């Protein structure tokens, strides 16, 4: 149980994360039940576009994502590393028809309590993503594709939006991953999202 002073410190930390980083933060137990959240976290759950709170815990937009989400929360909670490794999930956002990054990490509150912190940054503006990608050494065309990749779009979807062929988008996608020295789209999206935030 938090003391009053501890609760105020907790509230202050959650508030600063919302105010300065624009991220939804959820504190979960190992059974995916919500313990606390910041304002952005409660708004995220209320919208039900990515995550929702149900009687049996937090769930996602579809059953496959829910199973993966709950498995990852348990893996984080059971991790032997103190304040374990960060795990990243890409979850469907029903409102935007794109994918959103969710970061999960174990937090030990003491010998008897382990929590999992779920953090979902507010999606950055695509112009900010393109500017950041340009600063990271991408050409204008590659930066445009990087911003579409960051939204979780497939090569086919990017081709429609960018008015390019699917093959051209595939080529640009490979260049983006190579130039940013990342192994996959999720890693690239994570890097651009966090840095843009």
PDB file of C-alpha atoms in Angstrom:
ATOM      1  CA  UNK A   1       0.000   0.000   0.000  1.00  0.00           C
ATOM      2  CA  UNK A   2       1.365   3.394  -0.947  1.00  0.00           C
ATOM      3  CA  UNK A   3       1.651   6.080   1.686  1.00  0.00           C
ATOM      4  CA  UNK A   4       0.077   9.439   0.838  1.00  0.00           C
ATOM      5  CA  UNK A   5       3.510  10.848  -0.033  1.00  0.00           C
ATOM      6  CA  UNK A   6       4.251   7.779  -2.189  1.00  0.00           C
ATOM      7  CA  UNK A   7       0.944   8.188  -4.009  1.00  0.00           C
ATOM      8  CA  UNK A   8       1.701  11.846  -4.751  1.00  0.00           C
ATOM      9  CA  UNK A   9       5.152  10.923  -6.091  1.00  0.00           C
ATOM     10  CA  UNK A  10       3.560   8.207  -8.226  1.00  0.00           C
ATOM     11  CA  UNK A  11       0.951  10.662  -9.529  1.00  0.00           C
ATOM     12  CA  UNK A  12       3.669  13.225 -10.278  1.00  0.00           C
ATOM     13  CA  UNK A  13       5.704  10.724 -12.277  1.00  0.00           C
ATOM     14  CA  UNK A  14       2.692   9.569 -14.271  1.00  0.00           C
ATOM     15  CA  UNK A  15       1.682  13.185 -14.901  1.00  0.00           C
ATOM     16  CA  UNK A  16       5.126  14.221 -16.181  1.00  0.00           C
ATOM     17  CA  UNK A  17       5.196  11.244 -18.534  1.00  0.00           C
ATOM     18  CA  UNK A  18       1.828  12.278 -19.948  1.00  0.00           C
ATOM     19  CA  UNK A  19       2.682  15.968 -20.116  1.00  0.00           C
ATOM     20  CA  UNK A  20       6.236  15.817 -21.477  1.00  0.00           C
ATOM     21  CA  UNK A  21       6.438  12.541 -23.371  1.00  0.00           C
ATOM     22  CA  UNK A  22       2.826  12.194 -24.508  1.00  0.00           C
ATOM     23  CA  UNK A  23       2.678   8.501 -23.720  1.00  0.00           C
ATOM     24  CA  UNK A  24      -0.041   6.301 -22.333  1.00  0.00           C
ATOM     25  CA  UNK A  25       1.354   4.385 -19.347  1.00  0.00           C
ATOM     26  CA  UNK A  26      -0.372   1.356 -17.813  1.00  0.00           C
ATOM     27  CA  UNK A  27       0.852  -0.465 -14.712  1.00  0.00           C
ATOM     28  CA  UNK A  28      -0.269  -4.105 -14.898  1.00  0.00           C
ATOM     29  CA  UNK A  29       0.029  -7.100 -12.637  1.00  0.00           C
ATOM     30  CA  UNK A  30       1.320 -10.416 -14.026  1.00  0.00           C
ATOM     31  CA  UNK A  31      -2.284 -11.419 -14.860  1.00  0.00           C
ATOM     32  CA  UNK A  32      -2.762  -8.390 -17.169  1.00  0.00           C
ATOM     33  CA  UNK A  33      -5.030  -6.608 -14.717  1.00  0.00           C
ATOM     34  CA  UNK A  34      -4.756  -2.829 -14.551  1.00  0.00           C
ATOM     35  CA  UNK A  35      -3.227  -1.525 -11.317  1.00  0.00           C
ATOM     36  CA  UNK A  36      -2.785   2.151 -12.289  1.00  0.00           C
ATOM     37  CA  UNK A  37      -2.526   4.340 -15.357  1.00  0.00           C
ATOM     38  CA  UNK A  38      -1.835   7.925 -16.227  1.00  0.00           C
ATOM     39  CA  UNK A  39      -4.555  10.063 -17.812  1.00  0.00           C
ATOM     40  CA  UNK A  40      -3.444   9.153 -21.335  1.00  0.00           C
ATOM     41  CA  UNK A  41      -3.551   5.472 -20.339  1.00  0.00           C
ATOM     42  CA  UNK A  42      -7.136   5.724 -19.102  1.00  0.00           C
ATOM     43  CA  UNK A  43      -8.088   7.603 -22.292  1.00  0.00           C
ATOM     44  CA  UNK A  44      -6.454   4.868 -24.378  1.00  0.00           C
ATOM     45  CA  UNK A  45      -8.506   2.199 -22.597  1.00  0.00           C
ATOM     46  CA  UNK A  46     -11.678   4.285 -22.862  1.00  0.00           C
ATOM     47  CA  UNK A  47     -11.309   4.662 -26.648  1.00  0.00           C
ATOM     48  CA  UNK A  48     -10.929   0.860 -27.031  1.00  0.00           C
ATOM     49  CA  UNK A  49      -9.088   1.388 -30.339  1.00  0.00           C
ATOM     50  CA  UNK A  50      -5.952  -0.535 -29.264  1.00  0.00           C
ATOM     51  CA  UNK A  51      -6.476  -1.858 -25.725  1.00  0.00           C
ATOM     52  CA  UNK A  52      -9.514  -2.282 -23.526  1.00  0.00           C
ATOM     53  CA  UNK A  53     -10.073  -3.196 -19.895  1.00  0.00           C
ATOM     54  CA  UNK A  54     -12.289  -6.215 -19.266  1.00  0.00           C
ATOM     55  CA  UNK A  55     -13.147  -8.291 -16.216  1.00  0.00           C
ATOM     56  CA  UNK A  56     -10.363 -10.787 -16.943  1.00  0.00           C
ATOM     57  CA  UNK A  57      -7.723  -8.100 -17.622  1.00  0.00           C
ATOM     58  CA  UNK A  58      -6.508  -5.958 -20.491  1.00  0.00           C
ATOM     59  CA  UNK A  59      -7.271  -7.200 -23.998  1.00  0.00           C
ATOM     60  CA  UNK A  60      -6.480  -6.065 -27.546  1.00  0.00           C
ATOM     61  CA  UNK A  61      -8.459  -5.412 -30.719  1.00  0.00           C
ATOM     62  CA  UNK A  62      -8.515  -9.101 -31.654  1.00  0.00           C
ATOM     63  CA  UNK A  63      -8.094 -12.450 -29.896  1.00  0.00           C
ATOM     64  CA  UNK A  64      -4.739 -13.247 -31.539  1.00  0.00           C
ATOM     65  CA  UNK A  65      -3.227  -9.974 -30.334  1.00  0.00           C
ATOM     66  CA  UNK A  66      -4.772 -10.478 -26.890  1.00  0.00           C
ATOM     67  CA  UNK A  67      -3.114 -13.900 -26.568  1.00  0.00           C
ATOM     68  CA  UNK A  68       0.271 -12.477 -27.654  1.00  0.00           C
ATOM     69  CA  UNK A  69      -0.095  -9.446 -25.363  1.00  0.00           C
ATOM     70  CA  UNK A  70      -0.924 -11.567 -22.303  1.00  0.00           C
ATOM     71  CA  UNK A  71       1.862 -14.038 -23.063  1.00  0.00           C
ATOM     72  CA  UNK A  72       4.362 -11.156 -23.342  1.00  0.00           C
ATOM     73  CA  UNK A  73       3.155  -9.610 -20.057  1.00  0.00           C
ATOM     74  CA  UNK A  74       3.689 -12.992 -18.311  1.00  0.00           C
ATOM     75  CA  UNK A  75       7.157 -13.332 -19.914  1.00  0.00           C
ATOM     76  CA  UNK A  76       8.087  -9.855 -18.665  1.00  0.00           C
ATOM     77  CA  UNK A  77       6.796 -10.578 -15.156  1.00  0.00           C
ATOM     78  CA  UNK A  78       8.608 -13.945 -15.022  1.00  0.00           C
ATOM     79  CA  UNK A  79      11.892 -12.593 -16.410  1.00  0.00           C
ATOM     80  CA  UNK A  80      14.835 -13.346 -14.132  1.00  0.00           C
ATOM     81  CA  UNK A  81      16.543 -10.052 -14.964  1.00  0.00           C
ATOM     82  CA  UNK A  82      15.781  -7.285 -12.472  1.00  0.00           C
ATOM     83  CA  UNK A  83      13.492  -4.817 -14.197  1.00  0.00           C
ATOM     84  CA  UNK A  84      13.772  -7.194 -17.197  1.00  0.00           C
ATOM     85  CA  UNK A  85      14.332  -6.667 -20.842  1.00  0.00           C
ATOM     86  CA  UNK A  86      12.057  -4.441 -22.843  1.00  0.00           C
ATOM     87  CA  UNK A  87       9.611  -6.267 -25.114  1.00  0.00           C
ATOM     88  CA  UNK A  88       7.931  -4.536 -28.034  1.00  0.00           C
ATOM     89  CA  UNK A  89       4.588  -5.419 -29.580  1.00  0.00           C
ATOM     90  CA  UNK A  90       2.927  -3.954 -32.663  1.00  0.00           C
ATOM     91  CA  UNK A  91      -0.818  -3.741 -32.038  1.00  0.00           C
ATOM     92  CA  UNK A  92      -3.638  -2.891 -34.402  1.00  0.00           C
ATOM     93  CA  UNK A  93      -5.180   0.544 -33.979  1.00  0.00           C
ATOM     94  CA  UNK A  94      -8.790   0.209 -35.167  1.00  0.00           C
ATOM     95  CA  UNK A  95      -9.274   3.987 -35.425  1.00  0.00           C
ATOM     96  CA  UNK A  96      -6.332   4.674 -37.733  1.00  0.00           C
ATOM     97  CA  UNK A  97      -6.134   1.272 -39.431  1.00  0.00           C
ATOM     98  CA  UNK A  98      -2.420   1.178 -38.620  1.00  0.00           C
ATOM     99  CA  UNK A  99      -0.119  -0.489 -36.116  1.00  0.00           C
ATOM    100  CA  UNK A 100       0.934   1.074 -32.826  1.00  0.00           C
ATOM    101  CA  UNK A 101       4.039   0.279 -30.797  1.00  0.00           C
ATOM    102  CA  UNK A 102       3.644  -0.925 -27.234  1.00  0.00           C
ATOM    103  CA  UNK A 103       6.667  -1.246 -24.952  1.00  0.00           C
ATOM    104  CA  UNK A 104       6.478  -3.676 -22.015  1.00  0.00           C
ATOM    105  CA  UNK A 105       8.950  -3.904 -19.151  1.00  0.00           C
ATOM    106  CA  UNK A 106       9.073  -5.600 -15.760  1.00  0.00           C
ATOM    107  CA  UNK A 107       9.255  -3.437 -12.649  1.00  0.00           C
ATOM    108  CA  UNK A 108       9.996  -5.014  -9.278  1.00  0.00           C
ATOM    109  CA  UNK A 109       8.254  -3.247  -6.424  1.00  0.00           C
ATOM    110  CA  UNK A 110       9.838  -5.462  -3.795  1.00  0.00           C
ATOM    111  CA  UNK A 111      10.210  -9.149  -3.041  1.00  0.00           C
ATOM    112  CA  UNK A 112       6.471  -9.797  -3.090  1.00  0.00           C
ATOM    113  CA  UNK A 113       5.335  -7.587  -5.968  1.00  0.00           C
ATOM    114  CA  UNK A 114       6.209  -7.483  -9.634  1.00  0.00           C
ATOM    115  CA  UNK A 115       4.458  -5.163 -12.043  1.00  0.00           C
ATOM    116  CA  UNK A 116       4.706  -4.763 -15.803  1.00  0.00           C
ATOM    117  CA  UNK A 117       4.817  -1.250 -17.221  1.00  0.00           C
ATOM    118  CA  UNK A 118       3.140  -0.887 -20.616  1.00  0.00           C
ATOM    119  CA  UNK A 119       3.932   2.321 -22.472  1.00  0.00           C
ATOM    120  CA  UNK A 120       2.405   3.406 -25.742  1.00  0.00           C
ATOM    121  CA  UNK A 121       3.751   6.669 -27.140  1.00  0.00           C
ATOM    122  CA  UNK A 122       1.314   9.002 -28.817  1.00  0.00           C
ATOM    123  CA  UNK A 123       1.768   8.628 -32.548  1.00  0.00           C
ATOM    124  CA  UNK A 124       4.135  11.309 -33.777  1.00  0.00           C
ATOM    125  CA  UNK A 125       3.243  13.573 -36.656  1.00  0.00           C
ATOM    126  CA  UNK A 126       4.325  12.083 -40.012  1.00  0.00           C
ATOM    127  CA  UNK A 127       6.112  15.345 -40.906  1.00  0.00           C
ATOM    128  CA  UNK A 128       8.169  15.024 -37.716  1.00  0.00           C
ATOM    129  CA  UNK A 129       9.013  11.414 -38.621  1.00  0.00           C
ATOM    130  CA  UNK A 130      10.113  12.457 -42.121  1.00  0.00           C
ATOM    131  CA  UNK A 131      12.245  15.292 -40.734  1.00  0.00           C
ATOM    132  CA  UNK A 132      13.869  12.931 -38.238  1.00  0.00           C
ATOM    133  CA  UNK A 133      14.470  10.319 -40.943  1.00  0.00           C
ATOM    134  CA  UNK A 134      16.143  12.957 -43.125  1.00  0.00           C
ATOM    135  CA  UNK A 135      18.389  13.925 -40.192  1.00  0.00           C
ATOM    136  CA  UNK A 136      19.321  10.243 -39.903  1.00  0.00           C
ATOM    137  CA  UNK A 137      20.650  10.244 -43.482  1.00  0.00           C
ATOM    138  CA  UNK A 138      17.674   9.131 -45.558  1.00  0.00           C
ATOM    139  CA  UNK A 139      16.767  10.738 -48.862  1.00  0.00           C
ATOM    140  CA  UNK A 140      13.444  12.574 -49.170  1.00  0.00           C
ATOM    141  CA  UNK A 141      11.809   9.545 -50.868  1.00  0.00           C
ATOM    142  CA  UNK A 142      13.235   7.128 -48.274  1.00  0.00           C
ATOM    143  CA  UNK A 143      12.068   9.389 -45.438  1.00  0.00           C
ATOM    144  CA  UNK A 144       8.530   9.375 -46.879  1.00  0.00           C
ATOM    145  CA  UNK A 145       8.574   5.564 -47.013  1.00  0.00           C
ATOM    146  CA  UNK A 146      10.026   5.429 -43.470  1.00  0.00           C
ATOM    147  CA  UNK A 147       7.111   7.530 -42.197  1.00  0.00           C
ATOM    148  CA  UNK A 148       4.644   5.157 -43.877  1.00  0.00           C
ATOM    149  CA  UNK A 149       6.510   2.121 -42.501  1.00  0.00           C
ATOM    150  CA  UNK A 150       6.383   3.676 -39.027  1.00  0.00           C
ATOM    151  CA  UNK A 151       2.585   3.703 -39.337  1.00  0.00           C
ATOM    152  CA  UNK A 152       2.695  -0.074 -39.841  1.00  0.00           C
ATOM    153  CA  UNK A 153       1.619  -0.074 -43.487  1.00  0.00           C
ATOM    154  CA  UNK A 154       2.455  -2.938 -45.844  1.00  0.00           C
ATOM    155  CA  UNK A 155       4.326  -2.357 -49.119  1.00  0.00           C
ATOM    156  CA  UNK A 156       1.011  -2.525 -50.971  1.00  0.00           C
ATOM    157  CA  UNK A 157      -0.621   0.059 -48.679  1.00  0.00           C
ATOM    158  CA  UNK A 158       2.445   2.318 -48.903  1.00  0.00           C
ATOM    159  CA  UNK A 159       2.380   2.069 -52.711  1.00  0.00           C
ATOM    160  CA  UNK A 160      -1.188   3.365 -52.795  1.00  0.00           C
ATOM    161  CA  UNK A 161      -0.479   6.255 -50.397  1.00  0.00           C
ATOM    162  CA  UNK A 162       2.842   7.247 -52.002  1.00  0.00           C
ATOM    163  CA  UNK A 163       1.587   6.677 -55.578  1.00  0.00           C
ATOM    164  CA  UNK A 164       4.484   4.318 -56.301  1.00  0.00           C
ATOM    165  CA  UNK A 165       4.677   0.709 -57.401  1.00  0.00           C
ATOM    166  CA  UNK A 166       4.778  -1.987 -54.758  1.00  0.00           C
ATOM    167  CA  UNK A 167       8.241  -3.023 -56.002  1.00  0.00           C
ATOM    168  CA  UNK A 168       9.556   0.536 -55.579  1.00  0.00           C
ATOM    169  CA  UNK A 169       8.191   0.647 -52.024  1.00  0.00           C
ATOM    170  CA  UNK A 170       9.855  -2.701 -51.307  1.00  0.00           C
ATOM    171  CA  UNK A 171      13.190  -1.371 -52.578  1.00  0.00           C
ATOM    172  CA  UNK A 172      12.906   1.826 -50.522  1.00  0.00           C
ATOM    173  CA  UNK A 173      11.895  -0.208 -47.447  1.00  0.00           C
ATOM    174  CA  UNK A 174      15.036  -2.336 -47.709  1.00  0.00           C
ATOM    175  CA  UNK A 175      17.180   0.794 -48.079  1.00  0.00           C
ATOM    176  CA  UNK A 176      15.553   2.380 -45.022  1.00  0.00           C
ATOM    177  CA  UNK A 177      16.253  -0.681 -42.862  1.00  0.00           C
ATOM    178  CA  UNK A 178      19.829  -0.875 -44.143  1.00  0.00           C
ATOM    179  CA  UNK A 179      20.615   2.827 -43.671  1.00  0.00           C
ATOM    180  CA  UNK A 180      19.119   2.875 -40.170  1.00  0.00           C
ATOM    181  CA  UNK A 181      20.990  -0.354 -39.355  1.00  0.00           C
ATOM    182  CA  UNK A 182      17.929  -2.165 -38.038  1.00  0.00           C
ATOM    183  CA  UNK A 183      16.753  -5.734 -38.618  1.00  0.00           C
ATOM    184  CA  UNK A 184      13.021  -5.279 -39.038  1.00  0.00           C
ATOM    185  CA  UNK A 185      10.217  -2.779 -39.499  1.00  0.00           C
ATOM    186  CA  UNK A 186       9.171  -2.961 -35.842  1.00  0.00           C
ATOM    187  CA  UNK A 187      12.669  -1.987 -34.699  1.00  0.00           C
ATOM    188  CA  UNK A 188      12.757   0.877 -37.215  1.00  0.00           C
ATOM    189  CA  UNK A 189       9.286   2.072 -36.160  1.00  0.00           C
ATOM    190  CA  UNK A 190      10.307   1.895 -32.504  1.00  0.00           C
ATOM    191  CA  UNK A 191      13.441   3.957 -33.086  1.00  0.00           C
ATOM    192  CA  UNK A 192      11.645   6.667 -35.077  1.00  0.00           C
ATOM    193  CA  UNK A 193       8.676   6.782 -32.694  1.00  0.00           C
ATOM    194  CA  UNK A 194      10.793   7.128 -29.537  1.00  0.00           C
ATOM    195  CA  UNK A 195      13.130   9.689 -31.091  1.00  0.00           C
ATOM    196  CA  UNK A 196      10.253  11.698 -32.520  1.00  0.00           C
ATOM    197  CA  UNK A 197       8.677  11.711 -29.051  1.00  0.00           C
TER     198      UNK A 197
END
